[in-house]
PDB file of C-alpha atoms in Angstrom:
ATOM      1  CA  UNK A   1      14.956 -51.809 -15.107  1.00 40.00           C
ATOM      2  CA  UNK A   2      15.711 -50.280 -11.714  1.00 39.00           C
ATOM      3  CA  UNK A   3      15.420 -46.756 -13.159  1.00 40.00           C
ATOM      4  CA  UNK A   4      12.012 -47.510 -14.646  1.00 40.00           C
ATOM      5  CA  UNK A   5      10.585 -48.463 -11.266  1.00 40.00           C
ATOM      6  CA  UNK A   6      11.841 -45.244  -9.684  1.00 37.00           C
ATOM      7  CA  UNK A   7      10.409 -43.180 -12.523  1.00 38.00           C
ATOM      8  CA  UNK A   8       7.019 -44.865 -12.299  1.00 35.00           C
ATOM      9  CA  UNK A   9       6.971 -44.481  -8.508  1.00 38.00           C
ATOM     10  CA  UNK A  10       7.859 -40.803  -8.828  1.00 36.00           C
ATOM     11  CA  UNK A  11       5.183 -40.267 -11.457  1.00 38.00           C
ATOM     12  CA  UNK A  12       2.454 -41.799  -9.304  1.00 35.00           C
ATOM     13  CA  UNK A  13       3.444 -39.629  -6.324  1.00 37.00           C
ATOM     14  CA  UNK A  14       3.368 -36.502  -8.493  1.00 38.00           C
ATOM     15  CA  UNK A  15      -0.022 -37.449  -9.953  1.00 39.00           C
ATOM     16  CA  UNK A  16      -1.444 -38.076  -6.474  1.00 41.00           C
ATOM     17  CA  UNK A  17      -0.135 -34.701  -5.252  1.00 41.00           C
ATOM     18  CA  UNK A  18      -1.637 -32.939  -8.261  1.00 41.00           C
ATOM     19  CA  UNK A  19      -5.044 -34.412  -7.530  1.00 41.00           C
ATOM     20  CA  UNK A  20      -4.872 -33.345  -3.889  1.00 46.00           C
ATOM     21  CA  UNK A  21      -3.883 -29.789  -4.840  1.00 48.00           C
ATOM     22  CA  UNK A  22      -6.684 -29.566  -7.396  1.00 50.00           C
ATOM     23  CA  UNK A  23      -9.194 -30.829  -4.842  1.00 51.00           C
ATOM     24  CA  UNK A  24      -8.108 -28.162  -2.337  1.00 52.00           C
ATOM     25  CA  UNK A  25      -8.177 -25.276  -4.823  1.00 49.00           C
ATOM     26  CA  UNK A  26     -11.842 -25.495  -5.771  1.00 48.00           C
ATOM     27  CA  UNK A  27     -13.366 -24.564  -2.371  1.00 46.00           C
ATOM     28  CA  UNK A  28     -11.045 -21.538  -2.096  1.00 44.00           C
ATOM     29  CA  UNK A  29     -12.246 -20.162  -5.429  1.00 43.00           C
ATOM     30  CA  UNK A  30     -15.903 -20.554  -4.451  1.00 37.00           C
ATOM     31  CA  UNK A  31     -15.503 -18.801  -1.087  1.00 44.00           C
ATOM     32  CA  UNK A  32     -16.676 -15.181  -1.097  1.00 50.00           C
ATOM     33  CA  UNK A  33     -14.132 -12.751   0.342  1.00 52.00           C
ATOM     34  CA  UNK A  34     -15.428  -9.740   2.240  1.00 60.00           C
ATOM     35  CA  UNK A  35     -13.412  -7.016   4.007  1.00 64.00           C
ATOM     36  CA  UNK A  36     -13.348  -7.360   7.789  1.00 75.00           C
ATOM     37  CA  UNK A  37     -15.313  -4.692   9.677  1.00 82.00           C
ATOM     38  CA  UNK A  38     -12.911  -2.812  11.946  1.00 85.00           C
ATOM     39  CA  UNK A  39     -13.042   0.206  14.211  1.00 89.00           C
ATOM     40  CA  UNK A  40     -10.442   2.940  13.764  1.00 90.00           C
ATOM     41  CA  UNK A  41      -8.241   3.114  16.858  1.00 87.00           C
ATOM     42  CA  UNK A  42      -7.953   6.896  16.401  1.00 88.00           C
ATOM     43  CA  UNK A  43     -11.470   8.227  15.592  1.00 92.00           C
ATOM     44  CA  UNK A  44     -13.518   5.077  16.410  1.00 91.00           C
ATOM     45  CA  UNK A  45     -15.208   5.103  12.960  1.00 91.00           C
ATOM     46  CA  UNK A  46     -16.066   1.735  11.405  1.00 90.00           C
ATOM     47  CA  UNK A  47     -14.392   0.830   8.115  1.00 86.00           C
ATOM     48  CA  UNK A  48     -13.634  -2.198   5.959  1.00 83.00           C
ATOM     49  CA  UNK A  49     -10.174  -3.704   6.347  1.00 79.00           C
ATOM     50  CA  UNK A  50      -9.152  -5.832   3.384  1.00 73.00           C
ATOM     51  CA  UNK A  51      -5.892  -7.207   4.788  1.00 67.00           C
ATOM     52  CA  UNK A  52      -7.527 -10.497   5.807  1.00 56.00           C
ATOM     53  CA  UNK A  53      -8.354 -11.237   2.174  1.00 54.00           C
ATOM     54  CA  UNK A  54      -5.622  -9.140   0.548  1.00 49.00           C
ATOM     55  CA  UNK A  55      -3.837 -12.031  -1.167  1.00 54.00           C
ATOM     56  CA  UNK A  56      -6.971 -13.339  -2.840  1.00 53.00           C
ATOM     57  CA  UNK A  57      -8.432  -9.945  -3.788  1.00 57.00           C
ATOM     58  CA  UNK A  58      -5.243  -8.223  -4.880  1.00 61.00           C
ATOM     59  CA  UNK A  59      -4.703  -6.057  -1.818  1.00 69.00           C
ATOM     60  CA  UNK A  60      -6.231  -3.751   0.746  1.00 77.00           C
ATOM     61  CA  UNK A  61      -6.943  -0.052   0.128  1.00 78.00           C
ATOM     62  CA  UNK A  62      -4.175   0.814   2.617  1.00 82.00           C
ATOM     63  CA  UNK A  63      -1.613  -0.689   0.234  1.00 80.00           C
ATOM     64  CA  UNK A  64      -2.302   2.193  -2.158  1.00 82.00           C
ATOM     65  CA  UNK A  65      -0.859   4.661   0.384  1.00 86.00           C
ATOM     66  CA  UNK A  66       2.898   5.256   0.746  1.00 89.00           C
ATOM     67  CA  UNK A  67       4.478   2.440   2.779  1.00 85.00           C
ATOM     68  CA  UNK A  68       6.629   4.859   4.727  1.00 84.00           C
ATOM     69  CA  UNK A  69       5.668   4.178   8.349  1.00 81.00           C
ATOM     70  CA  UNK A  70       8.316   2.619  10.605  1.00 76.00           C
ATOM     71  CA  UNK A  71       7.449  -0.948  11.627  1.00 67.00           C
ATOM     72  CA  UNK A  72       5.669  -1.237  14.946  1.00 68.00           C
ATOM     73  CA  UNK A  73       4.423   2.359  14.885  1.00 59.00           C
ATOM     74  CA  UNK A  74       0.729   1.503  14.620  1.00 60.00           C
ATOM     75  CA  UNK A  75      -0.918  -0.991  16.923  1.00 64.00           C
ATOM     76  CA  UNK A  76      -4.027  -1.560  14.806  1.00 75.00           C
ATOM     77  CA  UNK A  77      -5.669  -0.476  11.571  1.00 80.00           C
ATOM     78  CA  UNK A  78      -6.765   3.103  11.072  1.00 86.00           C
ATOM     79  CA  UNK A  79      -9.477   4.375   8.740  1.00 90.00           C
ATOM     80  CA  UNK A  80      -8.273   5.959   5.501  1.00 90.00           C
ATOM     81  CA  UNK A  81      -8.582   9.551   6.770  1.00 93.00           C
ATOM     82  CA  UNK A  82      -6.679   8.913  10.020  1.00 93.00           C
ATOM     83  CA  UNK A  83      -4.025   6.774   8.339  1.00 92.00           C
ATOM     84  CA  UNK A  84      -3.467   9.488   5.716  1.00 94.00           C
ATOM     85  CA  UNK A  85      -2.941  12.093   8.473  1.00 95.00           C
ATOM     86  CA  UNK A  86      -0.420   9.871  10.290  1.00 92.00           C
ATOM     87  CA  UNK A  87       1.414   9.069   7.052  1.00 94.00           C
ATOM     88  CA  UNK A  88       1.457  12.778   6.097  1.00 96.00           C
ATOM     89  CA  UNK A  89       3.116  13.674   9.410  1.00 95.00           C
ATOM     90  CA  UNK A  90       5.662  10.848   9.005  1.00 94.00           C
ATOM     91  CA  UNK A  91       6.447  11.928   5.434  1.00 96.00           C
ATOM     92  CA  UNK A  92       7.163  15.479   6.620  1.00 95.00           C
ATOM     93  CA  UNK A  93       9.460  14.136   9.368  1.00 95.00           C
ATOM     94  CA  UNK A  94      11.358  11.999   6.869  1.00 95.00           C
ATOM     95  CA  UNK A  95      11.618  14.864   4.363  1.00 95.00           C
ATOM     96  CA  UNK A  96      13.029  17.141   7.074  1.00 95.00           C
ATOM     97  CA  UNK A  97      15.512  14.434   8.088  1.00 96.00           C
ATOM     98  CA  UNK A  98      16.530  13.828   4.452  1.00 94.00           C
ATOM     99  CA  UNK A  99      17.884  17.365   4.192  1.00 87.00           C
ATOM    100  CA  UNK A 100      19.182  17.896   0.666  1.00 91.00           C
ATOM    101  CA  UNK A 101      16.838  18.323  -2.325  1.00 90.00           C
ATOM    102  CA  UNK A 102      18.430  15.280  -3.967  1.00 93.00           C
ATOM    103  CA  UNK A 103      17.741  13.108  -0.886  1.00 95.00           C
ATOM    104  CA  UNK A 104      14.150  14.377  -0.743  1.00 95.00           C
ATOM    105  CA  UNK A 105      13.610  13.464  -4.398  1.00 94.00           C
ATOM    106  CA  UNK A 106      15.058  10.015  -3.746  1.00 95.00           C
ATOM    107  CA  UNK A 107      12.593   9.484  -0.884  1.00 95.00           C
ATOM    108  CA  UNK A 108       9.588  10.263  -3.119  1.00 94.00           C
ATOM    109  CA  UNK A 109      10.817   8.525  -6.277  1.00 94.00           C
ATOM    110  CA  UNK A 110       9.463   5.023  -5.447  1.00 94.00           C
ATOM    111  CA  UNK A 111       5.958   6.509  -5.086  1.00 92.00           C
ATOM    112  CA  UNK A 112       5.712   8.329  -8.438  1.00 92.00           C
ATOM    113  CA  UNK A 113       3.412   5.612  -9.776  1.00 90.00           C
ATOM    114  CA  UNK A 114       0.851   6.453  -7.051  1.00 88.00           C
ATOM    115  CA  UNK A 115      -1.176   8.955  -9.040  1.00 87.00           C
ATOM    116  CA  UNK A 116      -4.346   8.975  -6.931  1.00 90.00           C
ATOM    117  CA  UNK A 117      -4.211  12.112  -4.777  1.00 94.00           C
ATOM    118  CA  UNK A 118      -4.817  11.541  -1.067  1.00 94.00           C
ATOM    119  CA  UNK A 119      -5.882  14.332   1.267  1.00 96.00           C
ATOM    120  CA  UNK A 120      -3.333  15.047   4.043  1.00 96.00           C
ATOM    121  CA  UNK A 121      -0.592  13.325   2.036  1.00 96.00           C
ATOM    122  CA  UNK A 122      -0.644  14.970  -1.398  1.00 95.00           C
ATOM    123  CA  UNK A 123      -2.774  17.995  -0.567  1.00 96.00           C
ATOM    124  CA  UNK A 124      -4.815  19.818   2.042  1.00 96.00           C
ATOM    125  CA  UNK A 125      -7.868  21.986   1.485  1.00 96.00           C
ATOM    126  CA  UNK A 126      -7.649  25.579   2.729  1.00 95.00           C
ATOM    127  CA  UNK A 127     -10.532  28.001   2.146  1.00 96.00           C
ATOM    128  CA  UNK A 128     -11.973  25.604  -0.427  1.00 95.00           C
ATOM    129  CA  UNK A 129      -8.720  25.439  -2.422  1.00 93.00           C
ATOM    130  CA  UNK A 130      -6.338  22.551  -2.921  1.00 93.00           C
ATOM    131  CA  UNK A 131      -2.867  23.204  -1.526  1.00 94.00           C
ATOM    132  CA  UNK A 132      -0.425  20.631  -2.881  1.00 94.00           C
ATOM    133  CA  UNK A 133       2.172  19.327  -0.435  1.00 95.00           C
ATOM    134  CA  UNK A 134       5.917  19.197  -0.855  1.00 95.00           C
ATOM    135  CA  UNK A 135       5.502  15.409  -1.125  1.00 96.00           C
ATOM    136  CA  UNK A 136       3.157  15.812  -4.112  1.00 95.00           C
ATOM    137  CA  UNK A 137       5.649  18.082  -5.873  1.00 94.00           C
ATOM    138  CA  UNK A 138       8.522  15.674  -5.200  1.00 95.00           C
ATOM    139  CA  UNK A 139       6.481  12.769  -6.599  1.00 94.00           C
ATOM    140  CA  UNK A 140       5.607  14.894  -9.633  1.00 92.00           C
ATOM    141  CA  UNK A 141       9.351  15.491 -10.198  1.00 90.00           C
ATOM    142  CA  UNK A 142       8.876  18.782 -12.059  1.00 89.00           C
ATOM    143  CA  UNK A 143       7.392  22.239 -11.624  1.00 89.00           C
ATOM    144  CA  UNK A 144       3.869  22.827 -12.929  1.00 86.00           C
ATOM    145  CA  UNK A 145       4.473  26.587 -13.300  1.00 89.00           C
ATOM    146  CA  UNK A 146       1.604  27.657 -11.011  1.00 88.00           C
ATOM    147  CA  UNK A 147       3.813  29.231  -8.296  1.00 90.00           C
ATOM    148  CA  UNK A 148       2.647  26.688  -5.698  1.00 90.00           C
ATOM    149  CA  UNK A 149       3.359  27.398  -2.035  1.00 90.00           C
ATOM    150  CA  UNK A 150       5.250  24.129  -1.448  1.00 89.00           C
ATOM    151  CA  UNK A 151       7.010  23.951  -4.812  1.00 90.00           C
ATOM    152  CA  UNK A 152      10.469  22.451  -4.380  1.00 90.00           C
ATOM    153  CA  UNK A 153      11.618  23.607  -7.830  1.00 87.00           C
ATOM    154  CA  UNK A 154      11.543  27.403  -7.291  1.00 80.00           C
TER     155      UNK A 154
END
Protein backbone atom coordinates (compact mmCIF):
# COMPACT_ATOMS: atom_id res chain seq x y z
CA UNK A 1 0.00 0.00 0.00
CA UNK A 2 2.84 2.38 0.84
CA UNK A 3 4.42 1.81 -2.59
CA UNK A 4 1.17 2.63 -4.37
CA UNK A 5 0.98 6.05 -2.74
CA UNK A 6 4.54 6.89 -3.76
CA UNK A 7 3.88 5.76 -7.32
CA UNK A 8 0.70 7.81 -7.59
CA UNK A 9 2.43 10.86 -6.10
CA UNK A 10 5.31 10.48 -8.54
CA UNK A 11 2.93 10.10 -11.47
CA UNK A 12 1.03 13.28 -10.62
CA UNK A 13 4.28 15.26 -10.33
CA UNK A 14 5.45 13.95 -13.71
CA UNK A 15 2.10 14.76 -15.32
CA UNK A 16 2.16 18.29 -13.88
CA UNK A 17 5.72 18.83 -15.17
CA UNK A 18 4.74 17.58 -18.62
CA UNK A 19 1.90 20.06 -18.81
CA UNK A 20 4.16 22.94 -17.79
CA UNK A 21 6.77 21.98 -20.40
CA UNK A 22 4.13 21.71 -23.12
CA UNK A 23 2.71 25.10 -22.17
CA UNK A 24 6.17 26.70 -22.43
CA UNK A 25 7.05 25.11 -25.78
CA UNK A 26 4.21 26.58 -27.82
CA UNK A 27 5.21 30.28 -27.62
CA UNK A 28 8.80 29.42 -28.62
CA UNK A 29 7.63 27.68 -31.79
CA UNK A 30 5.45 30.63 -32.78
CA UNK A 31 8.20 33.23 -32.29
CA UNK A 32 9.86 34.34 -35.53
CA UNK A 33 13.65 34.19 -35.43
CA UNK A 34 15.59 36.80 -37.37
CA UNK A 35 19.37 37.27 -37.58
CA UNK A 36 20.69 40.16 -35.50
CA UNK A 37 21.96 43.14 -37.52
CA UNK A 38 25.63 43.66 -36.68
CA UNK A 39 28.45 45.86 -37.90
CA UNK A 40 31.74 44.23 -38.89
CA UNK A 41 34.48 45.34 -36.50
CA UNK A 42 36.99 45.22 -39.37
CA UNK A 43 35.33 46.88 -42.42
CA UNK A 44 32.26 48.42 -40.68
CA UNK A 45 29.84 46.74 -43.15
CA UNK A 46 26.44 45.67 -41.81
CA UNK A 47 25.59 41.96 -41.90
CA UNK A 48 23.21 39.47 -40.32
CA UNK A 49 24.55 37.50 -37.37
CA UNK A 50 22.61 34.31 -36.72
CA UNK A 51 24.32 33.28 -33.48
CA UNK A 52 21.50 34.71 -31.34
CA UNK A 53 19.05 32.28 -32.92
CA UNK A 54 21.52 29.57 -33.93
CA UNK A 55 20.05 26.81 -31.76
CA UNK A 56 16.53 27.26 -33.08
CA UNK A 57 17.49 27.79 -36.74
CA UNK A 58 20.22 25.18 -37.01
CA UNK A 59 23.21 27.49 -36.90
CA UNK A 60 24.80 30.70 -38.11
CA UNK A 61 26.56 31.06 -41.48
CA UNK A 62 29.87 31.42 -39.62
CA UNK A 63 29.55 27.82 -38.42
CA UNK A 64 30.08 26.68 -42.01
CA UNK A 65 33.64 28.08 -41.94
CA UNK A 66 36.56 26.14 -40.41
CA UNK A 67 36.50 26.46 -36.61
CA UNK A 68 40.24 26.95 -36.45
CA UNK A 69 40.62 30.30 -34.68
CA UNK A 70 42.15 30.29 -31.19
CA UNK A 71 39.64 31.23 -28.49
CA UNK A 72 39.64 34.88 -27.55
CA UNK A 73 41.22 35.99 -30.83
CA UNK A 74 38.20 37.94 -32.09
CA UNK A 75 36.42 40.47 -29.94
CA UNK A 76 33.23 40.64 -32.00
CA UNK A 77 31.62 39.22 -35.13
CA UNK A 78 33.11 39.89 -38.53
CA UNK A 79 31.31 39.85 -41.88
CA UNK A 80 31.84 36.75 -44.01
CA UNK A 81 34.53 38.34 -46.21
CA UNK A 82 36.61 39.66 -43.29
CA UNK A 83 36.20 36.49 -41.24
CA UNK A 84 37.31 34.39 -44.22
CA UNK A 85 40.47 36.52 -44.59
CA UNK A 86 41.31 36.17 -40.88
CA UNK A 87 40.66 32.42 -40.95
CA UNK A 88 42.77 32.06 -44.12
CA UNK A 89 45.73 33.75 -42.42
CA UNK A 90 45.30 31.57 -39.30
CA UNK A 91 45.10 28.40 -41.42
CA UNK A 92 48.39 29.29 -43.14
CA UNK A 93 50.04 29.90 -39.75
CA UNK A 94 48.83 26.55 -38.45
CA UNK A 95 49.90 24.74 -41.63
CA UNK A 96 53.38 26.26 -41.35
CA UNK A 97 53.56 25.25 -37.68
CA UNK A 98 52.36 21.70 -38.48
CA UNK A 99 55.47 21.07 -40.57
CA UNK A 100 55.24 17.57 -42.02
CA UNK A 101 52.85 16.69 -44.87
CA UNK A 102 51.19 14.10 -42.64
CA UNK A 103 50.53 16.69 -39.90
CA UNK A 104 49.16 19.13 -42.49
CA UNK A 105 46.76 16.49 -43.81
CA UNK A 106 45.64 15.74 -40.25
CA UNK A 107 44.86 19.43 -39.68
CA UNK A 108 42.59 19.59 -42.75
CA UNK A 109 40.96 16.17 -42.38
CA UNK A 110 38.11 17.25 -40.05
CA UNK A 111 37.02 19.84 -42.65
CA UNK A 112 36.74 17.55 -45.70
CA UNK A 113 32.95 17.60 -45.43
CA UNK A 114 32.96 21.39 -45.98
CA UNK A 115 32.55 21.34 -49.74
CA UNK A 116 31.40 24.93 -50.27
CA UNK A 117 34.42 26.89 -51.50
CA UNK A 118 35.13 30.11 -49.60
CA UNK A 119 37.24 32.90 -51.07
CA UNK A 120 40.43 33.61 -49.06
CA UNK A 121 40.22 30.17 -47.43
CA UNK A 122 39.92 27.69 -50.30
CA UNK A 123 40.91 29.98 -53.16
CA UNK A 124 41.86 33.47 -54.24
CA UNK A 125 41.15 35.13 -57.57
CA UNK A 126 44.17 36.38 -59.53
CA UNK A 127 43.72 37.95 -62.97
CA UNK A 128 40.19 36.54 -63.11
CA UNK A 129 41.35 32.97 -62.39
CA UNK A 130 40.74 30.81 -59.35
CA UNK A 131 43.93 29.86 -57.51
CA UNK A 132 43.23 27.02 -55.09
CA UNK A 133 44.98 27.22 -51.72
CA UNK A 134 47.10 24.59 -50.04
CA UNK A 135 44.21 24.21 -47.56
CA UNK A 136 41.81 23.34 -50.40
CA UNK A 137 44.20 20.69 -51.72
CA UNK A 138 44.68 19.20 -48.25
CA UNK A 139 40.91 19.02 -47.74
CA UNK A 140 40.56 17.41 -51.17
CA UNK A 141 43.10 14.75 -50.09
CA UNK A 142 44.25 13.95 -53.64
CA UNK A 143 45.78 15.58 -56.69
CA UNK A 144 43.42 16.76 -59.43
CA UNK A 145 46.15 16.52 -62.10
CA UNK A 146 45.96 20.18 -63.17
CA UNK A 147 49.48 21.15 -61.99
CA UNK A 148 48.08 23.61 -59.43
CA UNK A 149 50.46 26.14 -57.88
CA UNK A 150 49.72 25.08 -54.28
CA UNK A 151 49.38 21.35 -54.91
CA UNK A 152 50.74 19.42 -51.94
CA UNK A 153 50.87 16.13 -53.88
CA UNK A 154 53.56 17.03 -56.47
